[in-house]
Coordinates of C-alpha atoms in Angstrom, one line a residue:
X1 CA 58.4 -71.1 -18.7
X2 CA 55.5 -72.1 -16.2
X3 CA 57.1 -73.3 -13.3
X4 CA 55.7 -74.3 -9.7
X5 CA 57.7 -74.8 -6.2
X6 CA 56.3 -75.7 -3.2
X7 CA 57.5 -75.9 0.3
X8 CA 56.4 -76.6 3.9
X9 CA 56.3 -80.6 3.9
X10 CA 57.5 -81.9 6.9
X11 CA 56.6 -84.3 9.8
X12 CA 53.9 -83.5 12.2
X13 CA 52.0 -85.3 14.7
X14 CA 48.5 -85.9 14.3
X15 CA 46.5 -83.6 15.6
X16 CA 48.8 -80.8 14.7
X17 CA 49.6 -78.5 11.6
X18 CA 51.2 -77.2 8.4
X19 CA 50.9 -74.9 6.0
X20 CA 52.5 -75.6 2.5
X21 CA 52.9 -72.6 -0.3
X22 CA 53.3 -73.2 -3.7
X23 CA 55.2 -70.4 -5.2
X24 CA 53.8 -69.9 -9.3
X25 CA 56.0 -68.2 -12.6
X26 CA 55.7 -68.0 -16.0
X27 CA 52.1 -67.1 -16.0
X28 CA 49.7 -64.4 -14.9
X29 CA 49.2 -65.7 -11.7
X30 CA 45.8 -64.2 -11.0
X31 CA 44.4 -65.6 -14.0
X32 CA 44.4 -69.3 -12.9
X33 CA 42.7 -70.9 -10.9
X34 CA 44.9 -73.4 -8.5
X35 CA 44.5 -77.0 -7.1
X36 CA 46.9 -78.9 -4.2
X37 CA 46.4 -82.8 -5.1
X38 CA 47.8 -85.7 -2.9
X39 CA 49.1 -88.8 -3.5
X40 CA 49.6 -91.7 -1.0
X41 CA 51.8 -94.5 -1.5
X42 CA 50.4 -97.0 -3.4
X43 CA 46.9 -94.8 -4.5
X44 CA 45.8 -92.4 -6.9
X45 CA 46.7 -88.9 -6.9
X46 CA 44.0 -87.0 -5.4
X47 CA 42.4 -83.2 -5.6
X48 CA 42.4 -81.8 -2.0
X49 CA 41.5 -78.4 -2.5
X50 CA 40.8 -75.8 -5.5
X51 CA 40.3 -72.1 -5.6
X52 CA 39.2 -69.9 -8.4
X53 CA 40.3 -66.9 -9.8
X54 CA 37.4 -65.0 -7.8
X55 CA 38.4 -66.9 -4.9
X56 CA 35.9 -70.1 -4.7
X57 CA 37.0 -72.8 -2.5
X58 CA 36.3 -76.3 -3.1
X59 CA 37.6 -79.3 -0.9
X60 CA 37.8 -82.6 -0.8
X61 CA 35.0 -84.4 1.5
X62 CA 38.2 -86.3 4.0
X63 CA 39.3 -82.4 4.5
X64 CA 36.7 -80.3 4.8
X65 CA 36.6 -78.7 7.9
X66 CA 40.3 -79.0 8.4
X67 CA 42.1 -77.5 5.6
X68 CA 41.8 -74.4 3.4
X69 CA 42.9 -73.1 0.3
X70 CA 43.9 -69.5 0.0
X71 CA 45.7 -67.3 -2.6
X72 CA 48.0 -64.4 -2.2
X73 CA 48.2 -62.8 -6.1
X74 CA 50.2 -59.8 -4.9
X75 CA 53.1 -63.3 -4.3
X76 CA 51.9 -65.3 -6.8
X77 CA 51.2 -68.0 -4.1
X78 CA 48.6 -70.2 -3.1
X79 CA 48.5 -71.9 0.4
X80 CA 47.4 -75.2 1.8
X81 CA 46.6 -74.6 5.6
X82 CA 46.3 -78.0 7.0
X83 CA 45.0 -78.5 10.6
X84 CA 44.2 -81.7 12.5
X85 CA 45.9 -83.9 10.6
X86 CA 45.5 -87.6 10.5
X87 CA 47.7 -90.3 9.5
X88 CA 45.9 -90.2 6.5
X89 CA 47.0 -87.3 5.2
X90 CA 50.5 -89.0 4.7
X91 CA 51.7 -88.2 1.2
X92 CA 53.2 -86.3 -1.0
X93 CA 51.4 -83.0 -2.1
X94 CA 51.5 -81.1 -5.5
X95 CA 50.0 -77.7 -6.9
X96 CA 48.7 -77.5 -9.9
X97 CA 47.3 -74.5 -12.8
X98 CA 46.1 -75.0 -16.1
X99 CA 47.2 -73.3 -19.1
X100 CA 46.3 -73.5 -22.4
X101 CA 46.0 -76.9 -23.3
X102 CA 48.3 -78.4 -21.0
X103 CA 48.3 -79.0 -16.9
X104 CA 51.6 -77.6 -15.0
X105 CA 52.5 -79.4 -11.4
X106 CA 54.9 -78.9 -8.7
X107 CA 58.0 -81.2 -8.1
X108 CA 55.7 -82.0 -4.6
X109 CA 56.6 -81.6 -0.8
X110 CA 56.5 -84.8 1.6
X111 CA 53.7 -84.7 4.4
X112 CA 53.7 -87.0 6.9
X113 CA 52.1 -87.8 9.7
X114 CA 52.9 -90.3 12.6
X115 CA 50.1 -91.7 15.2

């Protein structure tokens, strides 16, 4: 059974920072690539961040510079380090793989961020 946790929501002021993990099972964890997604209230979900199997990093345009993706496969864990946050960056944020045919997601952690 795939299953992904994360962890390290929480409220911050802007201009400060988090890190969330996103703990993976159920599959071999350095065979997948990983994304962290967002979703605001009342919008879309949306891809932050993904990072391949080798390691390649792609971001979103309203985060580059500020946060990065990284993977630990020795913990089966991928990270979302997230600096100079903005009010913006409010939501709730998921990880996500890819197996097979079907997409797995997290049950999300809460990020907010007050002015």
């Amino acid at each position: 059974q795939v299953r992904l946790v994360e962890s390290g929501g929480g409220l911050v002021q802007a201009g400060g920072s988090l890190r969330l993990s996103c703990v993976v099972s159920g599959i071999q964890f350095s065979n997948h690539a990983m994304d962290w997604y967002r979703q605001a209230p009342g919008k879309q979900r949306e891809l932050v961040a993904g990072i391949t199997v080798g390691g390649t990093t792609n971001y979103a345009d309203s985060v580059k510079g500020r946060f990065t993706i990284s993977r630990d496969n020795a913990k089966n864990t991928v990270y979302l380090h997230m600096n100079i946050l903005k009010p913006e960056d409010t939501g709730v944020y998921y990880c996500r793989t890819y197996l097979n045919v079907f997409y797995y997601w997290g049950q999300g952690t809460q990020v907010t961020v007050s002015s």
